[in-house]
Amino acid sequence: SGNVATYAAKKCIYNNAHVLSLSDRDGTYWCTNGMDEATVDAILLHKKSNGSPLPKNVKFLPGVRPWTANAKVKIDIALPCATQNEVDANDANTMLKRGIHALVEGSNLSSTAEAVKIYRQHSSQMSYVGSKLANLGGVGTSYLEMVQNAYKSHWTGEQVDEELQEMMKSAYKNAKMAAIEYDVSLTDGANIAAFKKIAKVMKELGYVNSGAHL
């Protein structure tokens, strides 16, 4: 459970989601009744201190991946946030059987090519939000930090979050519009929207002939 997973879990909890698990390379921390922020913090303290007890409502499942942990329990959303290729085809099929509605990549290229193929084959059941769109929050926050530095100003956390929310909404809207226009997935729509934006700027700056079709 790194920074991305930790804050993703806390954001989900803030929005009244029922967070069932966190994981690391050693296994999965499972909480049947759903975690609150105190539970997330207690798990992190346990991992760092190597001696602090886990909360009584949390069970550690050594060697078990979160996507297949307690496989009979229904899930709605999966947020892989650790590293690339952490979700494989077997994981994808297991989560589909568990009723997943959306997989949102918090890490770059979280899913193997085989897993992504399965997501696409079952697009009527689940939404797949790839890392390029899902990871925009980190890059967006870095941009907002640059803006603050340029103006030698300091924003509150609330101001940063408000600006970031608008940025994410705009990105989603552009990706969705491209997906509808070209009849592709939301992830492909994000790629198309990004390419078109870059192409437009390149034309305006004279790097590409204005009559070229990109």
mmCIF file with all atom_site columns, C-alpha atoms in Angstrom:
data_model
loop_
_atom_site.group_PDB
_atom_site.id
_atom_site.type_symbol
_atom_site.label_atom_id
_atom_site.label_alt_id
_atom_site.label_comp_id
_atom_site.label_asym_id
_atom_site.label_entity_id
_atom_site.label_seq_id
_atom_site.pdbx_PDB_ins_code
_atom_site.Cartn_x
_atom_site.Cartn_y
_atom_site.Cartn_z
_atom_site.occupancy
_atom_site.B_iso_or_equiv
_atom_site.pdbx_formal_charge
_atom_site.auth_seq_id
_atom_site.auth_comp_id
_atom_site.auth_asym_id
_atom_site.auth_atom_id
_atom_site.pdbx_PDB_model_num
ATOM 1   C CA . SER A 1 1   ? 0.000   0.000   0.000   1.00 0.00 ? 1   SER A CA 1
ATOM 2   C CA . GLY A 1 2   ? 1.928   3.001   -1.298  1.00 0.00 ? 2   GLY A CA 1
ATOM 3   C CA . ASN A 1 3   ? 0.962   6.650   -1.414  1.00 0.00 ? 3   ASN A CA 1
ATOM 4   C CA . VAL A 1 4   ? -1.316  6.289   -4.447  1.00 0.00 ? 4   VAL A CA 1
ATOM 5   C CA . ALA A 1 5   ? -3.232  3.347   -2.969  1.00 0.00 ? 5   ALA A CA 1
ATOM 6   C CA . THR A 1 6   ? -3.445  4.982   0.459   1.00 0.00 ? 6   THR A CA 1
ATOM 7   C CA . TYR A 1 7   ? -4.905  8.241   -0.775  1.00 0.00 ? 7   TYR A CA 1
ATOM 8   C CA . ALA A 1 8   ? -7.110  6.502   -3.336  1.00 0.00 ? 8   ALA A CA 1
ATOM 9   C CA . ALA A 1 9   ? -8.589  4.434   -0.494  1.00 0.00 ? 9   ALA A CA 1
ATOM 10  C CA . LYS A 1 10  ? -9.112  7.510   1.665   1.00 0.00 ? 10  LYS A CA 1
ATOM 11  C CA . LYS A 1 11  ? -10.768 9.373   -1.212  1.00 0.00 ? 11  LYS A CA 1
ATOM 12  C CA . CYS A 1 12  ? -13.089 6.429   -1.752  1.00 0.00 ? 12  CYS A CA 1
ATOM 13  C CA . ILE A 1 13  ? -13.930 6.348   1.958   1.00 0.00 ? 13  ILE A CA 1
ATOM 14  C CA . TYR A 1 14  ? -14.610 10.101  1.871   1.00 0.00 ? 14  TYR A CA 1
ATOM 15  C CA . ASN A 1 15  ? -17.117 9.428   -0.920  1.00 0.00 ? 15  ASN A CA 1
ATOM 16  C CA . ASN A 1 16  ? -18.840 6.687   1.132   1.00 0.00 ? 16  ASN A CA 1
ATOM 17  C CA . ALA A 1 17  ? -17.338 3.719   -0.706  1.00 0.00 ? 17  ALA A CA 1
ATOM 18  C CA . HIS A 1 18  ? -16.950 0.370   1.056   1.00 0.00 ? 18  HIS A CA 1
ATOM 19  C CA . VAL A 1 19  ? -13.176 -0.274  0.863   1.00 0.00 ? 19  VAL A CA 1
ATOM 20  C CA . LEU A 1 20  ? -12.505 -3.989  1.322   1.00 0.00 ? 20  LEU A CA 1
ATOM 21  C CA . SER A 1 21  ? -8.765  -4.348  0.855   1.00 0.00 ? 21  SER A CA 1
ATOM 22  C CA . LEU A 1 22  ? -5.271  -2.920  0.618   1.00 0.00 ? 22  LEU A CA 1
ATOM 23  C CA . SER A 1 23  ? -2.278  -4.949  -0.443  1.00 0.00 ? 23  SER A CA 1
ATOM 24  C CA . ASP A 1 24  ? 1.493   -5.108  -0.824  1.00 0.00 ? 24  ASP A CA 1
ATOM 25  C CA . ARG A 1 25  ? 3.990   -7.608  -2.211  1.00 0.00 ? 25  ARG A CA 1
ATOM 26  C CA . ASP A 1 26  ? 3.484   -9.861  0.822   1.00 0.00 ? 26  ASP A CA 1
ATOM 27  C CA . GLY A 1 27  ? -0.286  -10.229 0.611   1.00 0.00 ? 27  GLY A CA 1
ATOM 28  C CA . THR A 1 28  ? -3.652  -8.582  1.146   1.00 0.00 ? 28  THR A CA 1
ATOM 29  C CA . TYR A 1 29  ? -5.174  -6.787  4.138   1.00 0.00 ? 29  TYR A CA 1
ATOM 30  C CA . TRP A 1 30  ? -8.878  -7.625  4.118   1.00 0.00 ? 30  TRP A CA 1
ATOM 31  C CA . CYS A 1 31  ? -11.678 -5.869  6.003   1.00 0.00 ? 31  CYS A CA 1
ATOM 32  C CA . THR A 1 32  ? -15.100 -7.437  5.439   1.00 0.00 ? 32  THR A CA 1
ATOM 33  C CA . ASN A 1 33  ? -17.001 -4.573  7.060   1.00 0.00 ? 33  ASN A CA 1
ATOM 34  C CA . GLY A 1 34  ? -15.167 -1.905  5.079   1.00 0.00 ? 34  GLY A CA 1
ATOM 35  C CA . MET A 1 35  ? -12.339 0.362   6.187   1.00 0.00 ? 35  MET A CA 1
ATOM 36  C CA . ASP A 1 36  ? -12.434 3.854   7.612   1.00 0.00 ? 36  ASP A CA 1
ATOM 37  C CA . GLU A 1 37  ? -9.473  6.260   7.527   1.00 0.00 ? 37  GLU A CA 1
ATOM 38  C CA . ALA A 1 38  ? -8.322  5.122   10.967  1.00 0.00 ? 38  ALA A CA 1
ATOM 39  C CA . THR A 1 39  ? -8.137  1.542   9.704   1.00 0.00 ? 39  THR A CA 1
ATOM 40  C CA . VAL A 1 40  ? -6.046  2.598   6.690   1.00 0.00 ? 40  VAL A CA 1
ATOM 41  C CA . ASP A 1 41  ? -3.666  4.507   8.979   1.00 0.00 ? 41  ASP A CA 1
ATOM 42  C CA . ALA A 1 42  ? -3.428  1.527   11.354  1.00 0.00 ? 42  ALA A CA 1
ATOM 43  C CA . ILE A 1 43  ? -2.473  -0.784  8.480   1.00 0.00 ? 43  ILE A CA 1
ATOM 44  C CA . LEU A 1 44  ? 0.240   1.641   7.374   1.00 0.00 ? 44  LEU A CA 1
ATOM 45  C CA . LEU A 1 45  ? 1.564   1.900   10.939  1.00 0.00 ? 45  LEU A CA 1
ATOM 46  C CA . HIS A 1 46  ? 1.625   -1.900  11.193  1.00 0.00 ? 46  HIS A CA 1
ATOM 47  C CA . LYS A 1 47  ? 3.644   -2.146  7.976   1.00 0.00 ? 47  LYS A CA 1
ATOM 48  C CA . LYS A 1 48  ? 6.133   0.532   9.031   1.00 0.00 ? 48  LYS A CA 1
ATOM 49  C CA . SER A 1 49  ? 6.599   -0.437  12.681  1.00 0.00 ? 49  SER A CA 1
ATOM 50  C CA . ASN A 1 50  ? 6.762   -4.200  12.171  1.00 0.00 ? 50  ASN A CA 1
ATOM 51  C CA . GLY A 1 51  ? 5.180   -4.608  15.564  1.00 0.00 ? 51  GLY A CA 1
ATOM 52  C CA . SER A 1 52  ? 2.085   -2.473  15.781  1.00 0.00 ? 52  SER A CA 1
ATOM 53  C CA . PRO A 1 53  ? -0.982  -4.767  15.874  1.00 0.00 ? 53  PRO A CA 1
ATOM 54  C CA . LEU A 1 54  ? -3.518  -4.804  13.094  1.00 0.00 ? 54  LEU A CA 1
ATOM 55  C CA . PRO A 1 55  ? -7.055  -3.654  13.915  1.00 0.00 ? 55  PRO A CA 1
ATOM 56  C CA . LYS A 1 56  ? -9.291  -6.553  14.969  1.00 0.00 ? 56  LYS A CA 1
ATOM 57  C CA . ASN A 1 57  ? -11.493 -6.070  11.911  1.00 0.00 ? 57  ASN A CA 1
ATOM 58  C CA . VAL A 1 58  ? -8.547  -6.569  9.488   1.00 0.00 ? 58  VAL A CA 1
ATOM 59  C CA . LYS A 1 59  ? -7.234  -9.960  8.406   1.00 0.00 ? 59  LYS A CA 1
ATOM 60  C CA . PHE A 1 60  ? -3.906  -10.385 6.608   1.00 0.00 ? 60  PHE A CA 1
ATOM 61  C CA . LEU A 1 61  ? -3.923  -12.932 3.785   1.00 0.00 ? 61  LEU A CA 1
ATOM 62  C CA . PRO A 1 62  ? -0.275  -13.807 3.035   1.00 0.00 ? 62  PRO A CA 1
ATOM 63  C CA . GLY A 1 63  ? 0.614   -14.388 -0.597  1.00 0.00 ? 63  GLY A CA 1
ATOM 64  C CA . VAL A 1 64  ? -2.918  -13.559 -1.792  1.00 0.00 ? 64  VAL A CA 1
ATOM 65  C CA . ARG A 1 65  ? -3.516  -10.970 -4.503  1.00 0.00 ? 65  ARG A CA 1
ATOM 66  C CA . PRO A 1 66  ? -6.330  -8.474  -3.834  1.00 0.00 ? 66  PRO A CA 1
ATOM 67  C CA . TRP A 1 67  ? -8.083  -9.248  -7.123  1.00 0.00 ? 67  TRP A CA 1
ATOM 68  C CA . THR A 1 68  ? -8.616  -12.884 -6.086  1.00 0.00 ? 68  THR A CA 1
ATOM 69  C CA . ALA A 1 69  ? -8.845  -12.483 -2.292  1.00 0.00 ? 69  ALA A CA 1
ATOM 70  C CA . ASN A 1 70  ? -12.137 -13.880 -0.951  1.00 0.00 ? 70  ASN A CA 1
ATOM 71  C CA . ALA A 1 71  ? -13.180 -14.488 -4.548  1.00 0.00 ? 71  ALA A CA 1
ATOM 72  C CA . LYS A 1 72  ? -16.824 -15.164 -3.702  1.00 0.00 ? 72  LYS A CA 1
ATOM 73  C CA . VAL A 1 73  ? -17.326 -11.638 -2.360  1.00 0.00 ? 73  VAL A CA 1
ATOM 74  C CA . LYS A 1 74  ? -18.894 -9.222  -4.857  1.00 0.00 ? 74  LYS A CA 1
ATOM 75  C CA . ILE A 1 75  ? -16.866 -6.168  -5.857  1.00 0.00 ? 75  ILE A CA 1
ATOM 76  C CA . ASP A 1 76  ? -17.759 -3.057  -7.833  1.00 0.00 ? 76  ASP A CA 1
ATOM 77  C CA . ILE A 1 77  ? -14.477 -1.234  -8.466  1.00 0.00 ? 77  ILE A CA 1
ATOM 78  C CA . ALA A 1 78  ? -10.797 -2.224  -8.562  1.00 0.00 ? 78  ALA A CA 1
ATOM 79  C CA . LEU A 1 79  ? -7.992  0.324   -8.243  1.00 0.00 ? 79  LEU A CA 1
ATOM 80  C CA . PRO A 1 80  ? -4.566  -1.178  -9.052  1.00 0.00 ? 80  PRO A CA 1
ATOM 81  C CA . CYS A 1 81  ? -2.097  1.414   -7.776  1.00 0.00 ? 81  CYS A CA 1
ATOM 82  C CA . ALA A 1 82  ? 1.299   -0.289  -7.400  1.00 0.00 ? 82  ALA A CA 1
ATOM 83  C CA . THR A 1 83  ? 3.164   -1.172  -10.577 1.00 0.00 ? 83  THR A CA 1
ATOM 84  C CA . GLN A 1 84  ? 2.794   -2.178  -14.211 1.00 0.00 ? 84  GLN A CA 1
ATOM 85  C CA . ASN A 1 85  ? 1.336   -5.529  -15.216 1.00 0.00 ? 85  ASN A CA 1
ATOM 86  C CA . GLU A 1 86  ? -0.001  -6.216  -11.710 1.00 0.00 ? 86  GLU A CA 1
ATOM 87  C CA . VAL A 1 87  ? -3.354  -7.397  -13.066 1.00 0.00 ? 87  VAL A CA 1
ATOM 88  C CA . ASP A 1 88  ? -3.230  -10.373 -15.426 1.00 0.00 ? 88  ASP A CA 1
ATOM 89  C CA . ALA A 1 89  ? -5.838  -12.250 -17.471 1.00 0.00 ? 89  ALA A CA 1
ATOM 90  C CA . ASN A 1 90  ? -6.688  -14.631 -14.632 1.00 0.00 ? 90  ASN A CA 1
ATOM 91  C CA . ASP A 1 91  ? -7.254  -11.682 -12.292 1.00 0.00 ? 91  ASP A CA 1
ATOM 92  C CA . ALA A 1 92  ? -9.454  -9.973  -14.887 1.00 0.00 ? 92  ALA A CA 1
ATOM 93  C CA . ASN A 1 93  ? -11.639 -13.057 -15.332 1.00 0.00 ? 93  ASN A CA 1
ATOM 94  C CA . THR A 1 94  ? -11.936 -13.526 -11.577 1.00 0.00 ? 94  THR A CA 1
ATOM 95  C CA . MET A 1 95  ? -13.063 -9.935  -11.072 1.00 0.00 ? 95  MET A CA 1
ATOM 96  C CA . LEU A 1 96  ? -15.640 -10.248 -13.841 1.00 0.00 ? 96  LEU A CA 1
ATOM 97  C CA . LYS A 1 97  ? -17.127 -13.253 -12.044 1.00 0.00 ? 97  LYS A CA 1
ATOM 98  C CA . ARG A 1 98  ? -17.253 -11.105 -8.913  1.00 0.00 ? 98  ARG A CA 1
ATOM 99  C CA . GLY A 1 99  ? -19.409 -8.526  -10.696 1.00 0.00 ? 99  GLY A CA 1
ATOM 100 C CA . ILE A 1 100 ? -16.888 -5.729  -11.213 1.00 0.00 ? 100 ILE A CA 1
ATOM 101 C CA . HIS A 1 101 ? -18.248 -2.564  -12.835 1.00 0.00 ? 101 HIS A CA 1
ATOM 102 C CA . ALA A 1 102 ? -15.048 -0.556  -13.280 1.00 0.00 ? 102 ALA A CA 1
ATOM 103 C CA . LEU A 1 103 ? -11.279 -0.906  -13.178 1.00 0.00 ? 103 LEU A CA 1
ATOM 104 C CA . VAL A 1 104 ? -9.367  2.352   -12.817 1.00 0.00 ? 104 VAL A CA 1
ATOM 105 C CA . GLU A 1 105 ? -5.582  2.286   -13.146 1.00 0.00 ? 105 GLU A CA 1
ATOM 106 C CA . GLY A 1 106 ? -3.781  4.252   -10.463 1.00 0.00 ? 106 GLY A CA 1
ATOM 107 C CA . SER A 1 107 ? -0.367  3.020   -11.618 1.00 0.00 ? 107 SER A CA 1
ATOM 108 C CA . ASN A 1 108 ? 1.082   3.233   -15.112 1.00 0.00 ? 108 ASN A CA 1
ATOM 109 C CA . LEU A 1 109 ? 0.025   0.301   -17.315 1.00 0.00 ? 109 LEU A CA 1
ATOM 110 C CA . SER A 1 110 ? -1.382  -1.614  -14.352 1.00 0.00 ? 110 SER A CA 1
ATOM 111 C CA . SER A 1 111 ? -2.876  -4.342  -16.529 1.00 0.00 ? 111 SER A CA 1
ATOM 112 C CA . THR A 1 112 ? -1.250  -6.793  -18.930 1.00 0.00 ? 112 THR A CA 1
ATOM 113 C CA . ALA A 1 113 ? -2.243  -6.664  -22.586 1.00 0.00 ? 113 ALA A CA 1
ATOM 114 C CA . GLU A 1 114 ? -4.225  -9.887  -22.101 1.00 0.00 ? 114 GLU A CA 1
ATOM 115 C CA . ALA A 1 115 ? -6.168  -8.362  -19.184 1.00 0.00 ? 115 ALA A CA 1
ATOM 116 C CA . VAL A 1 116 ? -6.966  -5.230  -21.198 1.00 0.00 ? 116 VAL A CA 1
ATOM 117 C CA . LYS A 1 117 ? -8.261  -7.420  -24.031 1.00 0.00 ? 117 LYS A CA 1
ATOM 118 C CA . ILE A 1 118 ? -10.653 -9.072  -21.570 1.00 0.00 ? 118 ILE A CA 1
ATOM 119 C CA . TYR A 1 119 ? -11.857 -5.688  -20.286 1.00 0.00 ? 119 TYR A CA 1
ATOM 120 C CA . ARG A 1 120 ? -12.637 -4.640  -23.847 1.00 0.00 ? 120 ARG A CA 1
ATOM 121 C CA . GLN A 1 121 ? -14.468 -7.889  -24.565 1.00 0.00 ? 121 GLN A CA 1
ATOM 122 C CA . HIS A 1 122 ? -16.732 -7.223  -21.561 1.00 0.00 ? 122 HIS A CA 1
ATOM 123 C CA . SER A 1 123 ? -17.234 -3.489  -22.008 1.00 0.00 ? 123 SER A CA 1
ATOM 124 C CA . SER A 1 124 ? -20.994 -3.911  -21.598 1.00 0.00 ? 124 SER A CA 1
ATOM 125 C CA . GLN A 1 125 ? -20.382 -5.059  -18.004 1.00 0.00 ? 125 GLN A CA 1
ATOM 126 C CA . MET A 1 126 ? -17.442 -2.920  -16.935 1.00 0.00 ? 126 MET A CA 1
ATOM 127 C CA . SER A 1 127 ? -15.692 0.352   -17.661 1.00 0.00 ? 127 SER A CA 1
ATOM 128 C CA . TYR A 1 128 ? -11.925 0.381   -18.074 1.00 0.00 ? 128 TYR A CA 1
ATOM 129 C CA . VAL A 1 129 ? -10.177 3.672   -17.285 1.00 0.00 ? 129 VAL A CA 1
ATOM 130 C CA . GLY A 1 130 ? -6.542  3.419   -18.335 1.00 0.00 ? 130 GLY A CA 1
ATOM 131 C CA . SER A 1 131 ? -3.634  5.060   -16.585 1.00 0.00 ? 131 SER A CA 1
ATOM 132 C CA . LYS A 1 132 ? -3.297  8.006   -18.971 1.00 0.00 ? 132 LYS A CA 1
ATOM 133 C CA . LEU A 1 133 ? -6.686  9.388   -17.930 1.00 0.00 ? 133 LEU A CA 1
ATOM 134 C CA . ALA A 1 134 ? -6.827  8.019   -14.384 1.00 0.00 ? 134 ALA A CA 1
ATOM 135 C CA . ASN A 1 135 ? -3.349  9.320   -13.524 1.00 0.00 ? 135 ASN A CA 1
ATOM 136 C CA . LEU A 1 136 ? -4.087  12.854  -14.647 1.00 0.00 ? 136 LEU A CA 1
ATOM 137 C CA . GLY A 1 137 ? -4.556  13.960  -11.037 1.00 0.00 ? 137 GLY A CA 1
ATOM 138 C CA . GLY A 1 138 ? -0.850  13.630  -10.214 1.00 0.00 ? 138 GLY A CA 1
ATOM 139 C CA . VAL A 1 139 ? 0.340   15.494  -13.296 1.00 0.00 ? 139 VAL A CA 1
ATOM 140 C CA . GLY A 1 140 ? -2.429  18.042  -12.846 1.00 0.00 ? 140 GLY A CA 1
ATOM 141 C CA . THR A 1 141 ? -1.396  18.766  -9.275  1.00 0.00 ? 141 THR A CA 1
ATOM 142 C CA . SER A 1 142 ? 2.206   19.285  -10.419 1.00 0.00 ? 142 SER A CA 1
ATOM 143 C CA . TYR A 1 143 ? 0.919   21.833  -12.935 1.00 0.00 ? 143 TYR A CA 1
ATOM 144 C CA . LEU A 1 144 ? -1.036  23.627  -10.211 1.00 0.00 ? 144 LEU A CA 1
ATOM 145 C CA . GLU A 1 145 ? 2.145   23.770  -8.114  1.00 0.00 ? 145 GLU A CA 1
ATOM 146 C CA . MET A 1 146 ? 3.942   25.389  -11.066 1.00 0.00 ? 146 MET A CA 1
ATOM 147 C CA . VAL A 1 147 ? 1.165   27.982  -11.341 1.00 0.00 ? 147 VAL A CA 1
ATOM 148 C CA . GLN A 1 148 ? 1.496   28.820  -7.643  1.00 0.00 ? 148 GLN A CA 1
ATOM 149 C CA . ASN A 1 149 ? 5.275   29.145  -7.978  1.00 0.00 ? 149 ASN A CA 1
ATOM 150 C CA . ALA A 1 150 ? 4.951   31.365  -11.057 1.00 0.00 ? 150 ALA A CA 1
ATOM 151 C CA . TYR A 1 151 ? 2.671   33.761  -9.179  1.00 0.00 ? 151 TYR A CA 1
ATOM 152 C CA . LYS A 1 152 ? 4.587   33.366  -5.898  1.00 0.00 ? 152 LYS A CA 1
ATOM 153 C CA . SER A 1 153 ? 1.295   32.478  -4.230  1.00 0.00 ? 153 SER A CA 1
ATOM 154 C CA . HIS A 1 154 ? 0.101   29.829  -1.812  1.00 0.00 ? 154 HIS A CA 1
ATOM 155 C CA . TRP A 1 155 ? -3.172  27.975  -2.182  1.00 0.00 ? 155 TRP A CA 1
ATOM 156 C CA . THR A 1 156 ? -4.992  26.055  0.490   1.00 0.00 ? 156 THR A CA 1
ATOM 157 C CA . GLY A 1 157 ? -5.584  22.352  0.054   1.00 0.00 ? 157 GLY A CA 1
ATOM 158 C CA . GLU A 1 158 ? -9.218  23.112  -0.658  1.00 0.00 ? 158 GLU A CA 1
ATOM 159 C CA . GLN A 1 159 ? -8.274  25.494  -3.487  1.00 0.00 ? 159 GLN A CA 1
ATOM 160 C CA . VAL A 1 160 ? -5.962  22.941  -5.066  1.00 0.00 ? 160 VAL A CA 1
ATOM 161 C CA . ASP A 1 161 ? -8.638  20.260  -4.843  1.00 0.00 ? 161 ASP A CA 1
ATOM 162 C CA . GLU A 1 162 ? -11.233 22.563  -6.385  1.00 0.00 ? 162 GLU A CA 1
ATOM 163 C CA . GLU A 1 163 ? -8.967  23.385  -9.338  1.00 0.00 ? 163 GLU A CA 1
ATOM 164 C CA . LEU A 1 164 ? -8.070  19.719  -9.740  1.00 0.00 ? 164 LEU A CA 1
ATOM 165 C CA . GLN A 1 165 ? -11.733 18.677  -9.742  1.00 0.00 ? 165 GLN A CA 1
ATOM 166 C CA . GLU A 1 166 ? -12.440 21.039  -12.634 1.00 0.00 ? 166 GLU A CA 1
ATOM 167 C CA . MET A 1 167 ? -9.407  19.733  -14.519 1.00 0.00 ? 167 MET A CA 1
ATOM 168 C CA . MET A 1 168 ? -10.492 16.119  -14.065 1.00 0.00 ? 168 MET A CA 1
ATOM 169 C CA . LYS A 1 169 ? -14.061 16.885  -15.121 1.00 0.00 ? 169 LYS A CA 1
ATOM 170 C CA . SER A 1 170 ? -12.811 18.607  -18.271 1.00 0.00 ? 170 SER A CA 1
ATOM 171 C CA . ALA A 1 171 ? -10.491 15.703  -19.110 1.00 0.00 ? 171 ALA A CA 1
ATOM 172 C CA . TYR A 1 172 ? -13.299 13.193  -18.625 1.00 0.00 ? 172 TYR A CA 1
ATOM 173 C CA . LYS A 1 173 ? -15.642 15.259  -20.798 1.00 0.00 ? 173 LYS A CA 1
ATOM 174 C CA . ASN A 1 174 ? -13.074 15.484  -23.627 1.00 0.00 ? 174 ASN A CA 1
ATOM 175 C CA . ALA A 1 175 ? -12.301 11.759  -23.421 1.00 0.00 ? 175 ALA A CA 1
ATOM 176 C CA . LYS A 1 176 ? -16.002 10.862  -23.378 1.00 0.00 ? 176 LYS A CA 1
ATOM 177 C CA . MET A 1 177 ? -16.780 13.107  -26.356 1.00 0.00 ? 177 MET A CA 1
ATOM 178 C CA . ALA A 1 178 ? -13.928 11.576  -28.385 1.00 0.00 ? 178 ALA A CA 1
ATOM 179 C CA . ALA A 1 179 ? -15.052 8.080   -27.388 1.00 0.00 ? 179 ALA A CA 1
ATOM 180 C CA . ILE A 1 180 ? -18.572 8.807   -28.649 1.00 0.00 ? 180 ILE A CA 1
ATOM 181 C CA . GLU A 1 181 ? -17.365 10.528  -31.839 1.00 0.00 ? 181 GLU A CA 1
ATOM 182 C CA . TYR A 1 182 ? -15.045 7.681   -32.848 1.00 0.00 ? 182 TYR A CA 1
ATOM 183 C CA . ASP A 1 183 ? -17.111 4.880   -31.288 1.00 0.00 ? 183 ASP A CA 1
ATOM 184 C CA . VAL A 1 184 ? -14.280 3.650   -29.066 1.00 0.00 ? 184 VAL A CA 1
ATOM 185 C CA . SER A 1 185 ? -13.696 3.000   -25.357 1.00 0.00 ? 185 SER A CA 1
ATOM 186 C CA . LEU A 1 186 ? -13.198 5.770   -22.818 1.00 0.00 ? 186 LEU A CA 1
ATOM 187 C CA . THR A 1 187 ? -9.494  4.889   -22.604 1.00 0.00 ? 187 THR A CA 1
ATOM 188 C CA . ASP A 1 188 ? -9.072  5.130   -26.389 1.00 0.00 ? 188 ASP A CA 1
ATOM 189 C CA . GLY A 1 189 ? -11.099 8.330   -26.318 1.00 0.00 ? 189 GLY A CA 1
ATOM 190 C CA . ALA A 1 190 ? -8.606  9.801   -23.842 1.00 0.00 ? 190 ALA A CA 1
ATOM 191 C CA . ASN A 1 191 ? -5.725  8.874   -26.144 1.00 0.00 ? 191 ASN A CA 1
ATOM 192 C CA . ILE A 1 192 ? -7.453  10.418  -29.170 1.00 0.00 ? 192 ILE A CA 1
ATOM 193 C CA . ALA A 1 193 ? -8.349  13.613  -27.281 1.00 0.00 ? 193 ALA A CA 1
ATOM 194 C CA . ALA A 1 194 ? -4.745  13.970  -26.091 1.00 0.00 ? 194 ALA A CA 1
ATOM 195 C CA . PHE A 1 195 ? -3.335  13.394  -29.590 1.00 0.00 ? 195 PHE A CA 1
ATOM 196 C CA . LYS A 1 196 ? -5.709  15.937  -31.148 1.00 0.00 ? 196 LYS A CA 1
ATOM 197 C CA . LYS A 1 197 ? -4.755  18.536  -28.554 1.00 0.00 ? 197 LYS A CA 1
ATOM 198 C CA . ILE A 1 198 ? -1.044  18.032  -29.203 1.00 0.00 ? 198 ILE A CA 1
ATOM 199 C CA . ALA A 1 199 ? -1.571  18.098  -32.965 1.00 0.00 ? 199 ALA A CA 1
ATOM 200 C CA . LYS A 1 200 ? -3.509  21.368  -32.706 1.00 0.00 ? 200 LYS A CA 1
ATOM 201 C CA . VAL A 1 201 ? -0.702  23.030  -30.741 1.00 0.00 ? 201 VAL A CA 1
ATOM 202 C CA . MET A 1 202 ? 1.950   21.728  -33.163 1.00 0.00 ? 202 MET A CA 1
ATOM 203 C CA . LYS A 1 203 ? 0.040   23.254  -36.074 1.00 0.00 ? 203 LYS A CA 1
ATOM 204 C CA . GLU A 1 204 ? -0.397  26.575  -34.277 1.00 0.00 ? 204 GLU A CA 1
ATOM 205 C CA . LEU A 1 205 ? 3.335   26.718  -33.488 1.00 0.00 ? 205 LEU A CA 1
ATOM 206 C CA . GLY A 1 206 ? 4.272   25.923  -37.073 1.00 0.00 ? 206 GLY A CA 1
ATOM 207 C CA . TYR A 1 207 ? 5.868   22.548  -36.436 1.00 0.00 ? 207 TYR A CA 1
ATOM 208 C CA . VAL A 1 208 ? 3.361   20.921  -38.785 1.00 0.00 ? 208 VAL A CA 1
ATOM 209 C CA . ASN A 1 209 ? 2.058   22.257  -42.086 1.00 0.00 ? 209 ASN A CA 1
ATOM 210 C CA . SER A 1 210 ? -1.356  23.781  -41.419 1.00 0.00 ? 210 SER A CA 1
ATOM 211 C CA . GLY A 1 211 ? -2.761  21.812  -44.356 1.00 0.00 ? 211 GLY A CA 1
ATOM 212 C CA . ALA A 1 212 ? -1.575  18.481  -43.006 1.00 0.00 ? 212 ALA A CA 1
ATOM 213 C CA . HIS A 1 213 ? -4.152  16.014  -41.768 1.00 0.00 ? 213 HIS A CA 1
ATOM 214 C CA . LEU A 1 214 ? -3.170  14.439  -38.444 1.00 0.00 ? 214 LEU A CA 1
#
